[in-house]
Amino acid sequence: MIRMLVAAEDALGYRLAKHVADRVCLEPAWVEAETLDSFREWTTFQEQPFLELKQVGALAKQLGLRLRGRFDDASGAGDALLMRKLFAVVGESNLRIHVLVVARDVDRTDRRIGFEQARDERSHPFEIVGALAEPESEAWLVGAWTARDADEQREHASRRRERGFDPTTRSHEPTSTSDASKKDTKKVLARLAGSVALAETRFRERPLAELEQTGAGNGLATFLRELRPVLHARLGAR
């Protein structure tokens, strides 16, 4: 039994990371959808489905954790201190998990470097895998989107003309701004799919091998590459 916890920036990141991890658990031939719950367990955090990253600072303070953001006398990259606090908070929680999945938007910053600094500085009682989306989780949905009817095909063609390239094949290139820019990933997704719910449904329907291809630049392929050996080893797969 693999006990896993997700620490996430938001609910979408949590859902996508959890879905992908479940799909990876189903890859060994002896694990079937009907028996998946016998092989892995998703752990809650303080009765919530995932640990919200915005809570980490307060949780660390409550636990009296005094942590600094320097690594080898140099300043940590973006998120390094946050991740150091996160790993310490989870370590103090006595949840006895095997794998911590961190779902975070990179937002065109050096957050991935900071994540790796904190993860790699010392050993932890659990394995840590980053579901780090570039620039944000919606890019995974944009990359996985495929137009199915005439209206969707027209909208897809319109987005290609507007941007000068196909946003579904270069889903990491839009921004993660909060303004009304047409280059914002959320705006691109809304124009393509109409709703996050529909886009997420299509995402869940795509074969994992296709998601890995569409996620080559947006962080999804990296997540799969790091997650697969961790889960397969615990499931007894080579």
Tab-separated table of N, CA, C and O in Angstrom, residues 33-102:
chain	number	residue	atom	x	y	z
A	33	ALA	N	-8.407	-1.052	-12.073
A	33	ALA	CA	-9.194	0.048	-11.508
A	33	ALA	C	-10.012	-0.419	-10.306
A	33	ALA	O	-10.157	0.309	-9.323
A	34	GLU	N	-10.543	-1.648	-10.382
A	34	GLU	CA	-11.389	-2.167	-9.306
A	34	GLU	C	-10.601	-2.449	-8.042
A	34	GLU	O	-11.169	-2.481	-6.946
A	35	THR	N	-9.286	-2.647	-8.170
A	35	THR	CA	-8.460	-2.992	-7.004
A	35	THR	C	-7.483	-1.889	-6.634
A	35	THR	O	-6.657	-2.076	-5.746
A	36	LEU	N	-7.582	-0.728	-7.298
A	36	LEU	CA	-6.610	0.344	-7.077
A	36	LEU	C	-6.526	0.753	-5.608
A	36	LEU	O	-5.436	1.005	-5.088
A	37	ASP	N	-7.665	0.803	-4.935
A	37	ASP	CA	-7.665	1.227	-3.535
A	37	ASP	C	-6.910	0.261	-2.627
A	37	ASP	O	-6.590	0.605	-1.491
A	38	SER	N	-6.619	-0.912	-3.118
A	38	SER	CA	-5.843	-1.876	-2.335
A	38	SER	C	-4.344	-1.629	-2.468
A	38	SER	O	-3.550	-2.193	-1.697
A	39	PHE	N	-3.974	-0.792	-3.452
A	39	PHE	CA	-2.558	-0.543	-3.716
A	39	PHE	C	-2.105	0.848	-3.301
A	39	PHE	O	-0.927	1.061	-3.047
A	40	ARG	N	-3.033	1.798	-3.271
A	40	ARG	CA	-2.629	3.152	-2.877
A	40	ARG	C	-3.731	3.815	-2.066
A	40	ARG	O	-4.907	3.519	-2.215
A	41	GLU	N	-3.318	4.719	-1.196
A	41	GLU	CA	-4.258	5.459	-0.349
A	41	GLU	C	-3.883	6.935	-0.379
A	41	GLU	O	-2.722	7.298	-0.187
A	42	TRP	N	-4.872	7.780	-0.634
A	42	TRP	CA	-4.652	9.224	-0.605
A	42	TRP	C	-4.936	9.734	0.801
A	42	TRP	O	-6.033	9.556	1.330
A	43	THR	N	-3.949	10.368	1.383
A	43	THR	CA	-4.046	10.856	2.747
A	43	THR	C	-4.561	12.288	2.760
A	43	THR	O	-4.145	13.112	1.946
A	44	THR	N	-5.450	12.581	3.678
A	44	THR	CA	-5.938	13.953	3.852
A	44	THR	C	-5.028	14.686	4.830
A	44	THR	O	-4.220	14.074	5.533
A	45	PHE	N	-5.179	16.012	4.857
A	45	PHE	CA	-4.386	16.810	5.795
A	45	PHE	C	-5.347	17.672	6.605
A	45	PHE	O	-6.024	18.535	6.053
A	46	GLN	N	-5.418	17.388	7.888
A	46	GLN	CA	-6.325	18.108	8.778
A	46	GLN	C	-7.745	18.144	8.205
A	46	GLN	O	-8.380	19.189	8.126
A	47	GLU	N	-8.194	16.979	7.781
A	47	GLU	CA	-9.541	16.764	7.254
A	47	GLU	C	-9.804	17.475	5.928
A	47	GLU	O	-10.951	17.569	5.491
A	48	GLN	N	-8.757	17.943	5.270
A	48	GLN	CA	-8.868	18.537	3.940
A	48	GLN	C	-8.236	17.584	2.929
A	48	GLN	O	-7.289	16.868	3.257
A	49	PRO	N	-8.754	17.556	1.687
A	49	PRO	CA	-8.220	16.599	0.712
A	49	PRO	C	-6.748	16.820	0.362
A	49	PRO	O	-6.056	15.880	-0.011
A	50	PHE	N	-6.274	18.060	0.499
A	50	PHE	CA	-4.859	18.325	0.226
A	50	PHE	C	-4.363	19.438	1.144
A	50	PHE	O	-5.156	20.195	1.712
A	51	LEU	N	-3.061	19.508	1.276
A	51	LEU	CA	-2.446	20.564	2.073
A	51	LEU	C	-2.269	21.785	1.175
A	51	LEU	O	-1.563	21.716	0.169
A	52	GLU	N	-2.904	22.885	1.514
A	52	GLU	CA	-2.793	24.097	0.705
A	52	GLU	C	-1.456	24.790	0.980
A	52	GLU	O	-1.111	25.039	2.131
A	53	LEU	N	-0.749	25.115	-0.076
A	53	LEU	CA	0.568	25.722	0.082
A	53	LEU	C	0.495	27.056	0.819
A	53	LEU	O	1.431	27.434	1.517
A	54	LYS	N	-0.619	27.773	0.675
A	54	LYS	CA	-0.730	29.067	1.354
A	54	LYS	C	-0.811	28.914	2.873
A	54	LYS	O	-0.645	29.901	3.607
A	55	GLN	N	-1.044	27.718	3.366
A	55	GLN	CA	-1.117	27.472	4.797
A	55	GLN	C	0.232	27.119	5.411
A	55	GLN	O	0.362	27.092	6.638
A	56	VAL	N	1.220	26.845	4.581
A	56	VAL	CA	2.482	26.287	5.067
A	56	VAL	C	3.183	27.217	6.043
A	56	VAL	O	3.680	26.787	7.095
A	57	GLY	N	3.235	28.507	5.730
A	57	GLY	CA	3.924	29.440	6.607
A	57	GLY	C	3.331	29.453	8.005
A	57	GLY	O	4.060	29.389	9.008
A	58	ALA	N	2.004	29.521	8.100
A	58	ALA	CA	1.331	29.539	9.403
A	58	ALA	C	1.530	28.217	10.142
A	58	ALA	O	1.729	28.199	11.365
A	59	LEU	N	1.483	27.106	9.410
A	59	LEU	CA	1.673	25.801	10.033
A	59	LEU	C	3.085	25.667	10.598
A	59	LEU	O	3.271	25.144	11.708
A	60	ALA	N	4.073	26.150	9.843
A	60	ALA	CA	5.453	26.093	10.323
A	60	ALA	C	5.620	26.927	11.585
A	60	ALA	O	6.321	26.535	12.528
A	61	LYS	N	4.982	28.081	11.616
A	61	LYS	CA	5.057	28.949	12.788
A	61	LYS	C	4.407	28.288	13.995
A	61	LYS	O	4.936	28.338	15.117
A	62	GLN	N	3.267	27.653	13.795
A	62	GLN	CA	2.584	26.962	14.887
A	62	GLN	C	3.448	25.857	15.481
A	62	GLN	O	3.409	25.599	16.688
A	63	LEU	N	4.213	25.213	14.625
A	63	LEU	CA	5.074	24.113	15.064
A	63	LEU	C	6.402	24.603	15.630
A	63	LEU	O	7.217	23.801	16.096
A	64	GLY	N	6.619	25.905	15.584
A	64	GLY	CA	7.865	26.462	16.097
A	64	GLY	C	9.078	26.156	15.245
A	64	GLY	O	10.208	26.115	15.745
A	65	LEU	N	8.860	25.955	13.960
A	65	LEU	CA	9.958	25.634	13.050
A	65	LEU	C	10.679	26.915	12.637
A	65	LEU	O	10.073	27.821	12.083
A	66	ARG	N	11.948	26.987	12.902
A	66	ARG	CA	12.745	28.159	12.543
A	66	ARG	C	13.661	27.783	11.380
A	66	ARG	O	14.680	27.123	11.575
A	67	LEU	N	13.259	28.163	10.192
A	67	LEU	CA	13.984	27.752	8.991
A	67	LEU	C	14.443	28.974	8.216
A	67	LEU	O	13.765	30.000	8.178
A	68	ARG	N	15.577	28.843	7.591
A	68	ARG	CA	16.152	29.925	6.805
A	68	ARG	C	16.108	29.585	5.331
A	68	ARG	O	15.947	28.426	4.950
A	69	GLY	N	16.307	30.590	4.495
A	69	GLY	CA	16.205	30.385	3.055
A	69	GLY	C	17.530	30.387	2.335
A	69	GLY	O	17.576	30.650	1.130
A	70	ARG	N	18.620	30.083	3.046
A	70	ARG	CA	19.935	30.075	2.403
A	70	ARG	C	20.415	28.635	2.228
A	70	ARG	O	20.154	27.765	3.056
A	71	PHE	N	21.166	28.413	1.153
A	71	PHE	CA	21.705	27.102	0.830
A	71	PHE	C	23.191	27.263	0.518
A	71	PHE	O	23.562	27.938	-0.449
A	72	ASP	N	24.028	26.664	1.357
A	72	ASP	CA	25.477	26.783	1.168
A	72	ASP	C	25.896	28.246	1.068
A	72	ASP	O	26.635	28.648	0.156
A	73	ASP	N	25.421	29.053	2.009
A	73	ASP	CA	25.766	30.477	2.086
A	73	ASP	C	25.270	31.294	0.903
A	73	ASP	O	25.728	32.411	0.676
A	74	ALA	N	24.354	30.743	0.122
A	74	ALA	CA	23.762	31.476	-0.992
A	74	ALA	C	22.245	31.506	-0.805
A	74	ALA	O	21.664	30.614	-0.189
A	75	SER	N	21.620	32.539	-1.339
A	75	SER	CA	20.175	32.655	-1.227
A	75	SER	C	19.497	31.560	-2.039
A	75	SER	O	19.952	31.194	-3.122
A	76	GLY	N	18.419	31.051	-1.509
A	76	GLY	CA	17.666	30.043	-2.224
A	76	GLY	C	16.902	30.654	-3.388
A	76	GLY	O	16.595	31.847	-3.393
A	77	ALA	N	16.594	29.831	-4.373
A	77	ALA	CA	15.790	30.292	-5.510
A	77	ALA	C	14.330	30.412	-5.068
A	77	ALA	O	13.980	30.141	-3.913
A	78	GLY	N	13.463	30.831	-5.999
A	78	GLY	CA	12.058	30.994	-5.675
A	78	GLY	C	11.456	29.725	-5.090
A	78	GLY	O	11.700	28.630	-5.586
A	79	ASP	N	10.699	29.861	-4.025
A	79	ASP	CA	10.006	28.761	-3.349
A	79	ASP	C	10.916	27.887	-2.497
A	79	ASP	O	10.427	26.961	-1.841
A	80	ALA	N	12.201	28.124	-2.476
A	80	ALA	CA	13.095	27.239	-1.718
A	80	ALA	C	12.723	27.218	-0.239
A	80	ALA	O	12.634	26.143	0.372
A	81	LEU	N	12.501	28.390	0.342
A	81	LEU	CA	12.140	28.434	1.752
A	81	LEU	C	10.756	27.847	1.983
A	81	LEU	O	10.535	27.119	2.956
A	82	LEU	N	9.815	28.153	1.093
A	82	LEU	CA	8.469	27.590	1.214
A	82	LEU	C	8.522	26.069	1.192
A	82	LEU	O	7.870	25.398	2.007
A	83	MET	N	9.298	25.504	0.271
A	83	MET	CA	9.389	24.051	0.176
A	83	MET	C	10.107	23.461	1.383
A	83	MET	O	9.722	22.391	1.884
A	84	ARG	N	11.115	24.144	1.875
A	84	ARG	CA	11.804	23.673	3.078
A	84	ARG	C	10.821	23.612	4.249
A	84	ARG	O	10.806	22.648	5.024
A	85	LYS	N	9.976	24.627	4.373
A	85	LYS	CA	8.957	24.635	5.425
A	85	LYS	C	7.927	23.534	5.194
A	85	LYS	O	7.508	22.852	6.134
A	86	LEU	N	7.507	23.366	3.944
A	86	LEU	CA	6.513	22.342	3.621
A	86	LEU	C	7.002	20.964	4.023
A	86	LEU	O	6.282	20.203	4.687
A	87	PHE	N	8.210	20.622	3.626
A	87	PHE	CA	8.724	19.286	3.922
A	87	PHE	C	8.858	19.080	5.432
A	87	PHE	O	8.600	17.977	5.938
A	88	ALA	N	9.230	20.140	6.146
A	88	ALA	CA	9.345	20.034	7.605
A	88	ALA	C	7.971	19.868	8.247
A	88	ALA	O	7.794	19.068	9.181
A	89	VAL	N	6.980	20.615	7.758
A	89	VAL	CA	5.615	20.506	8.294
A	89	VAL	C	5.075	19.100	8.090
A	89	VAL	O	4.500	18.487	9.012
A	90	VAL	N	5.239	18.563	6.903
A	90	VAL	CA	4.750	17.209	6.627
A	90	VAL	C	5.504	16.193	7.474
A	90	VAL	O	4.917	15.235	7.996
A	91	GLY	N	6.799	16.419	7.653
A	91	GLY	CA	7.584	15.515	8.474
A	91	GLY	C	7.140	15.502	9.929
A	91	GLY	O	7.211	14.468	10.605
A	92	GLU	N	6.659	16.645	10.406
A	92	GLU	CA	6.202	16.754	11.788
A	92	GLU	C	4.759	16.298	11.967
A	92	GLU	O	4.261	16.229	13.095
A	93	SER	N	4.066	16.017	10.885
A	93	SER	CA	2.634	15.720	10.958
A	93	SER	C	2.314	14.301	11.386
A	93	SER	O	1.162	13.993	11.703
A	94	ASN	N	3.311	13.416	11.363
A	94	ASN	CA	3.107	12.010	11.734
A	94	ASN	C	2.068	11.315	10.855
A	94	ASN	O	1.352	10.422	11.314
A	95	LEU	N	1.986	11.721	9.595
A	95	LEU	CA	1.049	11.083	8.676
A	95	LEU	C	1.568	9.750	8.149
A	95	LEU	O	0.813	8.957	7.612
A	96	ARG	N	2.875	9.543	8.245
A	96	ARG	CA	3.496	8.296	7.803
A	96	ARG	C	3.205	8.010	6.332
A	96	ARG	O	2.819	6.897	5.955
A	97	ILE	N	3.391	9.030	5.521
A	97	ILE	CA	3.187	8.850	4.091
A	97	ILE	C	4.453	8.309	3.444
A	97	ILE	O	5.546	8.400	4.005
A	98	HIS	N	4.283	7.757	2.251
A	98	HIS	CA	5.427	7.279	1.474
A	98	HIS	C	5.841	8.284	0.403
A	98	HIS	O	7.019	8.376	0.060
A	99	VAL	N	4.859	8.998	-0.149
A	99	VAL	CA	5.136	9.916	-1.261
A	99	VAL	C	4.373	11.223	-1.042
A	99	VAL	O	3.174	11.209	-0.763
A	100	LEU	N	5.090	12.330	-1.188
A	100	LEU	CA	4.486	13.665	-1.180
A	100	LEU	C	4.549	14.210	-2.593
A	100	LEU	O	5.626	14.303	-3.187
A	101	VAL	N	3.391	14.571	-3.146
A	101	VAL	CA	3.325	15.189	-4.468
A	101	VAL	C	3.043	16.677	-4.277
A	101	VAL	O	2.086	17.049	-3.602
A	102	VAL	N	3.890	17.511	-4.857
A	102	VAL	CA	3.751	18.962	-4.726
A	102	VAL	C	3.259	19.533	-6.050
A	102	VAL	O	3.979	19.514	-7.052
